[in-house]
Amino acid sequence: MEMDEPPKIDNLIFNEIQVLLAEKRTALSSLRTGIAIFALPLSVLSVLIATSRFYSMGKVLPLLVPLLLLNVGLVVLGSWLIYRAIRHLHRYDHRIKELTLKYRSIADFVD
């Protein structure tokens, strides 16, 4: 291939699909992070419930309230990351589907 020659359309489409797949991997890692952040407060609360017989609620309430607020914040953050990642995954899948429908010559390689 000479340098004066413009790139073929198939190569450009393959490159765009590669970029979309890289973005999809990033969205999947964001989804994984959101699930981990969402699960952390649940495990902390389960430990607190399991050990609740060893402490009095009245004595630990000043420590428990900030912990519960932090857990609520982590649940909100995890939920937002999960929602955002799923929304992006759907967008990337839709764009890849559009490209494969428009350019039938590459559909066999993508699916």
GROMACS .gro file of N, CA, C and O in nm:
model
  444
    1MET      N    1   0.084  -0.117   0.000
    1MET     CA    2   0.000   0.000   0.000
    1MET      C    3   0.089   0.125   0.000
    1MET      O    4   0.176   0.141   0.083
    2GLU      N    5   0.065   0.212  -0.093
    2GLU     CA    6   0.144   0.334  -0.103
    2GLU      C    7   0.089   0.440  -0.008
    2GLU      O    8  -0.025   0.435   0.034
    3MET      N    9   0.171   0.537   0.020
    3MET     CA   10   0.131   0.641   0.114
    3MET      C   11   0.029   0.738   0.053
    3MET      O   12  -0.047   0.800   0.125
    4ASP      N   13   0.027   0.752  -0.081
    4ASP     CA   14  -0.067   0.843  -0.145
    4ASP      C   15  -0.209   0.786  -0.149
    4ASP      O   16  -0.305   0.860  -0.165
    5GLU      N   17  -0.219   0.658  -0.135
    5GLU     CA   18  -0.346   0.589  -0.148
    5GLU      C   19  -0.434   0.613  -0.025
    5GLU      O   20  -0.387   0.604   0.088
    6PRO      N   21  -0.561   0.647  -0.044
    6PRO     CA   22  -0.649   0.663   0.073
    6PRO      C   23  -0.680   0.525   0.134
    6PRO      O   24  -0.681   0.424   0.064
    7PRO      N   25  -0.704   0.519   0.264
    7PRO     CA   26  -0.733   0.389   0.326
    7PRO      C   27  -0.866   0.334   0.275
    7PRO      O   28  -0.958   0.410   0.242
    8LYS      N   29  -0.875   0.203   0.270
    8LYS     CA   30  -0.998   0.140   0.226
    8LYS      C   31  -1.108   0.162   0.329
    8LYS      O   32  -1.081   0.177   0.448
    9ILE      N   33  -1.233   0.159   0.282
    9ILE     CA   34  -1.346   0.183   0.372
    9ILE      C   35  -1.359   0.070   0.475
    9ILE      O   36  -1.392   0.095   0.590
   10ASP      N   37  -1.326  -0.054   0.434
   10ASP     CA   38  -1.334  -0.166   0.528
   10ASP      C   39  -1.237  -0.147   0.644
   10ASP      O   40  -1.269  -0.177   0.759
   11ASN      N   41  -1.117  -0.098   0.614
   11ASN     CA   42  -1.019  -0.075   0.720
   11ASN      C   43  -1.067   0.033   0.817
   11ASN      O   44  -1.048   0.021   0.938
   12LEU      N   45  -1.128   0.137   0.764
   12LEU     CA   46  -1.181   0.242   0.851
   12LEU      C   47  -1.292   0.190   0.941
   12LEU      O   48  -1.298   0.223   1.060
   13ILE      N   49  -1.379   0.107   0.886
   13ILE     CA   50  -1.489   0.051   0.964
   13ILE      C   51  -1.435  -0.045   1.069
   13ILE      O   52  -1.480  -0.045   1.184
   14PHE      N   53  -1.336  -0.129   1.030
   14PHE     CA   54  -1.275  -0.219   1.128
   14PHE      C   55  -1.212  -0.139   1.243
   14PHE      O   56  -1.224  -0.176   1.359
   15ASN      N   57  -1.145  -0.030   1.210
   15ASN     CA   58  -1.085   0.053   1.313
   15ASN      C   59  -1.191   0.114   1.405
   15ASN      O   60  -1.173   0.121   1.526
   16GLU      N   61  -1.302   0.158   1.346
   16GLU     CA   62  -1.409   0.214   1.429
   16GLU      C   63  -1.469   0.108   1.520
   16GLU      O   64  -1.495   0.134   1.639
   17ILE      N   65  -1.485  -0.013   1.469
   17ILE     CA   66  -1.538  -0.121   1.551
   17ILE      C   67  -1.439  -0.158   1.661
   17ILE      O   68  -1.479  -0.185   1.775
   18GLN      N   69  -1.310  -0.156   1.631
   18GLN     CA   70  -1.210  -0.182   1.735
   18GLN      C   71  -1.217  -0.078   1.846
   18GLN      O   72  -1.207  -0.111   1.965
   19VAL      N   73  -1.234   0.047   1.809
   19VAL     CA   74  -1.247   0.153   1.910
   19VAL      C   75  -1.373   0.131   1.992
   19VAL      O   76  -1.372   0.145   2.115
   20LEU      N   77  -1.483   0.096   1.927
   20LEU     CA   78  -1.608   0.070   1.999
   20LEU      C   79  -1.593  -0.048   2.095
   20LEU      O   80  -1.643  -0.044   2.208
   21LEU      N   81  -1.522  -0.152   2.052
   21LEU     CA   82  -1.501  -0.267   2.140
   21LEU      C   83  -1.411  -0.231   2.258
   21LEU      O   84  -1.430  -0.280   2.369
   22ALA      N   85  -1.312  -0.143   2.235
   22ALA     CA   86  -1.228  -0.097   2.346
   22ALA      C   87  -1.311  -0.017   2.445
   22ALA      O   88  -1.296  -0.031   2.568
   23GLU      N   89  -1.400   0.068   2.394
   23GLU     CA   90  -1.489   0.144   2.482
   23GLU      C   91  -1.584   0.051   2.557
   23GLU      O   92  -1.617   0.075   2.674
   24LYS      N   93  -1.626  -0.056   2.491
   24LYS     CA   94  -1.713  -0.153   2.556
   24LYS      C   95  -1.640  -0.223   2.670
   24LYS      O   96  -1.697  -0.246   2.777
   25ARG      N   97  -1.513  -0.257   2.650
   25ARG     CA   98  -1.434  -0.316   2.758
   25ARG      C   99  -1.422  -0.221   2.875
   25ARG      O  100  -1.427  -0.261   2.992
   26THR      N  101  -1.405  -0.093   2.845
   26THR     CA  102  -1.397   0.008   2.952
   26THR      C  103  -1.529   0.015   3.028
   26THR      O  104  -1.530   0.026   3.152
   27ALA      N  105  -1.640   0.008   2.956
   27ALA     CA  106  -1.771   0.011   3.022
   27ALA      C  107  -1.790  -0.115   3.108
   27ALA      O  108  -1.849  -0.107   3.216
   28LEU      N  109  -1.740  -0.228   3.061
   28LEU     CA  110  -1.751  -0.350   3.140
   28LEU      C  111  -1.668  -0.341   3.269
   28LEU      O  112  -1.710  -0.389   3.374
   29SER      N  113  -1.552  -0.278   3.261
   29SER     CA  114  -1.472  -0.261   3.382
   29SER      C  115  -1.540  -0.163   3.477
   29SER      O  116  -1.533  -0.179   3.600
   30SER      N  117  -1.606  -0.063   3.424
   30SER     CA  118  -1.683   0.029   3.507
   30SER      C  119  -1.799  -0.044   3.574
   30SER      O  120  -1.830  -0.018   3.691
   31LEU      N  121  -1.862  -0.135   3.501
   31LEU     CA  122  -1.970  -0.215   3.558
   31LEU      C  123  -1.918  -0.302   3.672
   31LEU      O  124  -1.979  -0.312   3.778
   32ARG      N  125  -1.801  -0.364   3.651
   32ARG     CA  126  -1.740  -0.447   3.754
   32ARG      C  127  -1.708  -0.364   3.879
   32ARG      O  128  -1.732  -0.407   3.992
   33THR      N  129  -1.656  -0.244   3.858
   33THR     CA  130  -1.625  -0.156   3.970
   33THR      C  131  -1.752  -0.114   4.044
   33THR      O  132  -1.755  -0.111   4.168
   34GLY      N  133  -1.857  -0.083   3.970
   34GLY     CA  134  -1.984  -0.046   4.032
   34GLY      C  135  -2.043  -0.159   4.115
   34GLY      O  136  -2.095  -0.136   4.225
   35ILE      N  137  -2.032  -0.281   4.066
   35ILE     CA  138  -2.083  -0.396   4.142
   35ILE      C  139  -2.002  -0.414   4.270
   35ILE      O  140  -2.058  -0.441   4.376
   36ALA      N  141  -1.870  -0.398   4.261
   36ALA     CA  142  -1.786  -0.411   4.381
   36ALA      C  143  -1.817  -0.302   4.483
   36ALA      O  144  -1.826  -0.330   4.604
   37ILE      N  145  -1.835  -0.179   4.436
   37ILE     CA  146  -1.867  -0.069   4.528
   37ILE      C  147  -2.005  -0.090   4.589
   37ILE      O  148  -2.028  -0.061   4.706
   38PHE      N  149  -2.098  -0.145   4.511
   38PHE     CA  150  -2.233  -0.171   4.561
   38PHE      C  151  -2.231  -0.283   4.665
   38PHE      O  152  -2.308  -0.280   4.762
   39ALA      N  153  -2.145  -0.382   4.649
   39ALA     CA  154  -2.141  -0.497   4.739
   39ALA      C  155  -2.071  -0.465   4.872
   39ALA      O  156  -2.098  -0.531   4.972
   40LEU      N  157  -1.982  -0.367   4.872
   40LEU     CA  158  -1.908  -0.335   4.994
   40LEU      C  159  -1.998  -0.296   5.111
   40LEU      O  160  -1.983  -0.353   5.221
   41PRO      N  161  -2.093  -0.204   5.095
   41PRO     CA  162  -2.181  -0.172   5.210
   41PRO      C  163  -2.264  -0.291   5.257
   41PRO      O  164  -2.290  -0.305   5.377
   42LEU      N  165  -2.303  -0.378   5.164
   42LEU     CA  166  -2.381  -0.495   5.204
   42LEU      C  167  -2.299  -0.587   5.293
   42LEU      O  168  -2.349  -0.642   5.391
   43SER      N  169  -2.171  -0.605   5.262
   43SER     CA  170  -2.088  -0.691   5.344
   43SER      C  171  -2.059  -0.625   5.480
   43SER      O  172  -2.055  -0.694   5.582
   44VAL      N  173  -2.040  -0.493   5.481
   44VAL     CA  174  -2.017  -0.423   5.608
   44VAL      C  175  -2.140  -0.434   5.697
   44VAL      O  176  -2.129  -0.462   5.817
   45LEU      N  177  -2.256  -0.415   5.640
   45LEU     CA  178  -2.379  -0.426   5.719
   45LEU      C  179  -2.403  -0.568   5.768
   45LEU      O  180  -2.452  -0.588   5.880
   46SER      N  181  -2.368  -0.666   5.688
   46SER     CA  182  -2.387  -0.804   5.734
   46SER      C  183  -2.292  -0.836   5.850
   46SER      O  184  -2.329  -0.909   5.942
   47VAL      N  185  -2.170  -0.781   5.849
   47VAL     CA  186  -2.079  -0.800   5.962
   47VAL      C  187  -2.134  -0.730   6.086
   47VAL      O  188  -2.129  -0.784   6.197
   48LEU      N  189  -2.189  -0.610   6.067
   48LEU     CA  190  -2.247  -0.539   6.182
   48LEU      C  191  -2.366  -0.614   6.241
   48LEU      O  192  -2.382  -0.620   6.363
   49ILE      N  193  -2.448  -0.672   6.157
   49ILE     CA  194  -2.563  -0.748   6.206
   49ILE      C  195  -2.516  -0.876   6.276
   49ILE      O  196  -2.568  -0.913   6.381
   50ALA      N  197  -2.416  -0.941   6.219
   50ALA     CA  198  -2.366  -1.065   6.279
   50ALA      C  199  -2.301  -1.042   6.415
   50ALA      O  200  -2.307  -1.128   6.503
   51THR      N  201  -2.240  -0.926   6.434
   51THR     CA  202  -2.173  -0.898   6.562
   51THR      C  203  -2.255  -0.808   6.652
   51THR      O  204  -2.202  -0.758   6.751
   52SER      N  205  -2.382  -0.788   6.623
   52SER     CA  206  -2.463  -0.692   6.699
   52SER      C  207  -2.486  -0.735   6.844
   52SER      O  208  -2.515  -0.651   6.927
   53ARG      N  209  -2.471  -0.859   6.875
   53ARG     CA  210  -2.493  -0.902   7.014
   53ARG      C  211  -2.377  -0.862   7.106
   53ARG      O  212  -2.388  -0.869   7.227
   54PHE      N  213  -2.264  -0.820   7.047
   54PHE     CA  214  -2.147  -0.786   7.126
   54PHE      C  215  -2.140  -0.637   7.163
   54PHE      O  216  -2.047  -0.595   7.229
   55TYR      N  217  -2.233  -0.558   7.115
   55TYR     CA  218  -2.231  -0.415   7.147
   55TYR      C  219  -2.373  -0.365   7.169
   55TYR      O  220  -2.469  -0.427   7.127
   56SER      N  221  -2.381  -0.250   7.234
   56SER     CA  222  -2.509  -0.187   7.261
   56SER      C  223  -2.531  -0.076   7.158
   56SER      O  224  -2.442   0.004   7.132
   57MET      N  225  -2.650  -0.072   7.098
   57MET     CA  226  -2.679   0.027   6.994
   57MET      C  227  -2.665   0.170   7.046
   57MET      O  228  -2.620   0.258   6.975
   58GLY      N  229  -2.705   0.193   7.169
   58GLY     CA  230  -2.698   0.328   7.226
   58GLY      C  231  -2.555   0.378   7.239
   58GLY      O  232  -2.528   0.497   7.220
   59LYS      N  233  -2.463   0.288   7.270
   59LYS     CA  234  -2.324   0.328   7.290
   59LYS      C  235  -2.249   0.352   7.158
   59LYS      O  236  -2.157   0.432   7.153
   60VAL      N  237  -2.287   0.280   7.054
   60VAL     CA  238  -2.213   0.292   6.927
   60VAL      C  239  -2.287   0.376   6.824
   60VAL      O  240  -2.243   0.387   6.709
   61LEU      N  241  -2.399   0.435   6.861
   61LEU     CA  242  -2.477   0.516   6.766
   61LEU      C  243  -2.398   0.631   6.705
   61LEU      O  244  -2.410   0.654   6.584
   62PRO      N  245  -2.313   0.703   6.780
   62PRO     CA  246  -2.234   0.810   6.715
   62PRO      C  247  -2.138   0.758   6.608
   62PRO      O  248  -2.102   0.830   6.516
   63LEU      N  249  -2.098   0.634   6.616
   63LEU     CA  250  -2.013   0.574   6.513
   63LEU      C  251  -2.095   0.510   6.401
   63LEU      O  252  -2.053   0.505   6.286
   64LEU      N  253  -2.213   0.462   6.439
   64LEU     CA  254  -2.296   0.390   6.343
   64LEU      C  255  -2.362   0.481   6.241
   64LEU      O  256  -2.374   0.445   6.124
   65VAL      N  257  -2.403   0.601   6.281
   65VAL     CA  258  -2.471   0.693   6.191
   65VAL      C  259  -2.380   0.737   6.076
   65VAL      O  260  -2.421   0.728   5.958
   66PRO      N  261  -2.254   0.781   6.101
   66PRO     CA  262  -2.168   0.815   5.987
   66PRO      C  263  -2.138   0.696   5.898
   66PRO      O  264  -2.129   0.709   5.775
   67LEU      N  265  -2.125   0.577   5.958
   67LEU     CA  266  -2.100   0.457   5.878
   67LEU      C  267  -2.218   0.426   5.787
   67LEU      O  268  -2.199   0.393   5.668
   68LEU      N  269  -2.338   0.440   5.839
   68LEU     CA  270  -2.456   0.416   5.757
   68LEU      C  271  -2.470   0.521   5.646
   68LEU      O  272  -2.509   0.488   5.533
   69LEU      N  273  -2.436   0.645   5.675
   69LEU     CA  274  -2.439   0.749   5.571
   69LEU      C  275  -2.336   0.720   5.462
   69LEU      O  276  -2.363   0.738   5.342
   70LEU      N  277  -2.218   0.675   5.503
   70LEU     CA  278  -2.115   0.638   5.406
   70LEU      C  279  -2.161   0.520   5.321
   70LEU      O  280  -2.141   0.519   5.200
   71ASN      N  281  -2.229   0.425   5.384
   71ASN     CA  282  -2.280   0.310   5.310
   71ASN      C  283  -2.387   0.351   5.209
   71ASN      O  284  -2.391   0.300   5.098
   72VAL      N  285  -2.473   0.444   5.249
   72VAL     CA  286  -2.574   0.494   5.155
   72VAL      C  287  -2.507   0.563   5.036
   72VAL      O  288  -2.546   0.543   4.921
   73GLY      N  289  -2.404   0.642   5.065
   73GLY     CA  290  -2.329   0.706   4.956
   73GLY      C  291  -2.264   0.606   4.863
   73GLY      O  292  -2.265   0.623   4.741
   74LEU      N  293  -2.208   0.498   4.919
   74LEU     CA  294  -2.147   0.395   4.835
   74LEU      C  295  -2.251   0.320   4.752
   74LEU      O  296  -2.225   0.286   4.636
   75VAL      N  297  -2.367   0.297   4.808
   75VAL     CA  298  -2.473   0.231   4.731
   75VAL      C  299  -2.518   0.320   4.616
   75VAL      O  300  -2.538   0.272   4.503
   76VAL      N  301  -2.531   0.449   4.641
   76VAL     CA  302  -2.571   0.542   4.535
   76VAL      C  303  -2.463   0.548   4.427
   76VAL      O  304  -2.493   0.542   4.307
   77LEU      N  305  -2.337   0.558   4.468
   77LEU     CA  306  -2.228   0.561   4.371
   77LEU      C  307  -2.221   0.433   4.289
   77LEU      O  308  -2.207   0.436   4.167
   78GLY      N  309  -2.233   0.318   4.355
   78GLY     CA  310  -2.231   0.190   4.284
   78GLY      C  311  -2.347   0.178   4.188
   78GLY      O  312  -2.331   0.130   4.074
   79SER      N  313  -2.465   0.220   4.229
   79SER     CA  314  -2.583   0.214   4.141
   79SER      C  315  -2.565   0.305   4.020
   79SER      O  316  -2.600   0.266   3.907
   80TRP      N  317  -2.509   0.424   4.042
   80TRP     CA  318  -2.487   0.515   3.931
   80TRP      C  319  -2.385   0.458   3.832
   80TRP      O  320  -2.405   0.467   3.711
   81LEU      N  321  -2.277   0.397   3.882
   81LEU     CA  322  -2.178   0.337   3.793
   81LEU      C  323  -2.237   0.221   3.714
   81LEU      O  324  -2.208   0.206   3.594
   82ILE      N  325  -2.319   0.141   3.778
   82ILE     CA  326  -2.382   0.028   3.709
   82ILE      C  327  -2.477   0.079   3.601
   82ILE      O  328  -2.475   0.032   3.487
   83TYR      N  329  -2.560   0.177   3.634
   83TYR     CA  330  -2.654   0.233   3.537
   83TYR      C  331  -2.580   0.293   3.418
   83TYR      O  332  -2.616   0.269   3.302
   84ARG      N  333  -2.477   0.370   3.446
   84ARG     CA  334  -2.401   0.437   3.341
   84ARG      C  335  -2.331   0.335   3.250
   84ARG      O  336  -2.330   0.349   3.128
   85ALA      N  337  -2.275   0.230   3.310
   85ALA     CA  338  -2.206   0.128   3.231
   85ALA      C  339  -2.303   0.052   3.142
   85ALA      O  340  -2.274   0.027   3.024
   86ILE      N  341  -2.419   0.018   3.194
   86ILE     CA  342  -2.518  -0.055   3.114
   86ILE      C  343  -2.568   0.032   2.999
   86ILE      O  344  -2.585  -0.015   2.886
   87ARG      N  345  -2.590   0.161   3.028
   87ARG     CA  346  -2.633   0.254   2.922
   87ARG      C  347  -2.529   0.263   2.811
   87ARG      O  348  -2.562   0.259   2.693
   88HIS      N  349  -2.401   0.272   2.849
   88HIS     CA  350  -2.295   0.279   2.748
   88HIS      C  351  -2.282   0.148   2.672
   88HIS      O  352  -2.258   0.150   2.550
   89LEU      N  353  -2.296   0.035   2.739
   89LEU     CA  354  -2.289  -0.095   2.671
   89LEU      C  355  -2.396  -0.105   2.563
   89LEU      O  356  -2.369  -0.151   2.452
   90HIS      N  357  -2.517  -0.063   2.597
   90HIS     CA  358  -2.625  -0.067   2.498
   90HIS      C  359  -2.596   0.026   2.380
   90HIS      O  360  -2.622  -0.010   2.264
   91ARG      N  361  -2.540   0.142   2.409
   91ARG     CA  362  -2.508   0.236   2.301
   91ARG      C  363  -2.402   0.179   2.208
   91ARG      O  364  -2.413   0.188   2.086
   92TYR      N  365  -2.298   0.117   2.265
   92TYR     CA  366  -2.191   0.060   2.181
   92TYR      C  367  -2.242  -0.059   2.101
   92TYR      O  368  -2.208  -0.074   1.983
   93ASP      N  369  -2.324  -0.143   2.163
   93ASP     CA  370  -2.381  -0.256   2.089
   93ASP      C  371  -2.468  -0.207   1.974
   93ASP      O  372  -2.465  -0.264   1.864
   94HIS      N  373  -2.546  -0.104   1.999
   94HIS     CA  374  -2.633  -0.049   1.894
   94HIS      C  375  -2.550   0.007   1.778
   94HIS      O  376  -2.583  -0.016   1.662
   95ARG      N  377  -2.442   0.077   1.810
   95ARG     CA  378  -2.357   0.136   1.705
   95ARG      C  379  -2.287   0.026   1.624
   95ARG      O  380  -2.279   0.036   1.501
   96ILE      N  381  -2.240  -0.078   1.690
   96ILE     CA  382  -2.177  -0.189   1.618
   96ILE      C  383  -2.279  -0.258   1.528
   96ILE      O  384  -2.249  -0.293   1.414
   97LYS      N  385  -2.399  -0.275   1.578
   97LYS     CA  386  -2.506  -0.336   1.497
   97LYS      C  387  -2.537  -0.251   1.375
   97LYS      O  388  -2.556  -0.303   1.264
   98GLU      N  389  -2.541  -0.118   1.392
   98GLU     CA  390  -2.564  -0.029   1.279
   98GLU      C  391  -2.455  -0.045   1.173
   98GLU      O  392  -2.484  -0.049   1.053
   99LEU      N  393  -2.331  -0.052   1.218
   99LEU     CA  394  -2.220  -0.064   1.123
   99LEU      C  395  -2.224  -0.197   1.049
   99LEU      O  396  -2.195  -0.202   0.929
  100THR      N  397  -2.258  -0.304   1.119
  100THR     CA  398  -2.263  -0.434   1.051
  100THR      C  399  -2.381  -0.443   0.955
  100THR      O  400  -2.373  -0.513   0.854
  101LEU      N  401  -2.490  -0.374   0.984
  101LEU     CA  402  -2.602  -0.373   0.890
  101LEU      C  403  -2.572  -0.286   0.768
  101LEU      O  404  -2.614  -0.317   0.656
  102LYS      N  405  -2.500  -0.177   0.790
  102LYS     CA  406  -2.468  -0.087   0.680
  102LYS      C  407  -2.360  -0.145   0.589
  102LYS      O  408  -2.369  -0.133   0.467
  103TYR      N  409  -2.260  -0.210   0.647
  103TYR     CA  410  -2.150  -0.268   0.570
  103TYR      C  411  -2.154  -0.419   0.586
  103TYR      O  412  -2.095  -0.476   0.677
  104ARG      N  413  -2.224  -0.484   0.498
  104ARG     CA  414  -2.243  -0.629   0.504
  104ARG      C  415  -2.112  -0.706   0.487
  104ARG      O  416  -2.101  -0.819   0.530
  105SER      N  417  -2.012  -0.646   0.424
  105SER     CA  418  -1.886  -0.718   0.400
  105SER      C  419  -1.811  -0.748   0.530
  105SER      O  420  -1.732  -0.842   0.534
  106ILE      N  421  -1.836  -0.673   0.634
  106ILE     CA  422  -1.765  -0.697   0.761
  106ILE      C  423  -1.851  -0.767   0.864
  106ILE      O  424  -1.804  -0.799   0.972
  107ALA      N  425  -1.976  -0.793   0.832
  107ALA     CA  426  -2.068  -0.851   0.928
  107ALA      C  427  -2.022  -0.991   0.973
  107ALA      O  428  -2.039  -1.027   1.090
  108ASP      N  429  -1.961  -1.067   0.884
  108ASP     CA  430  -1.916  -1.201   0.919
  108ASP      C  431  -1.802  -1.198   1.021
  108ASP      O  432  -1.787  -1.288   1.103
  109PHE      N  433  -1.721  -1.093   1.017
  109PHE     CA  434  -1.607  -1.084   1.107
  109PHE      C  435  -1.646  -1.034   1.245
  109PHE      O  436  -1.580  -1.064   1.343
  110VAL      N  437  -1.752  -0.959   1.255
  110VAL     CA  438  -1.790  -0.896   1.381
  110VAL      C  439  -1.877  -0.989   1.464
  110VAL      O  440  -1.858  -1.002   1.583
  111ASP      N  441  -1.974  -1.054   1.404
  111ASP     CA  442  -2.067  -1.138   1.481
  111ASP      C  443  -2.009  -1.267   1.523
  111ASP      O  444  -1.923  -1.322   1.530
   0.00000   0.00000   0.00000
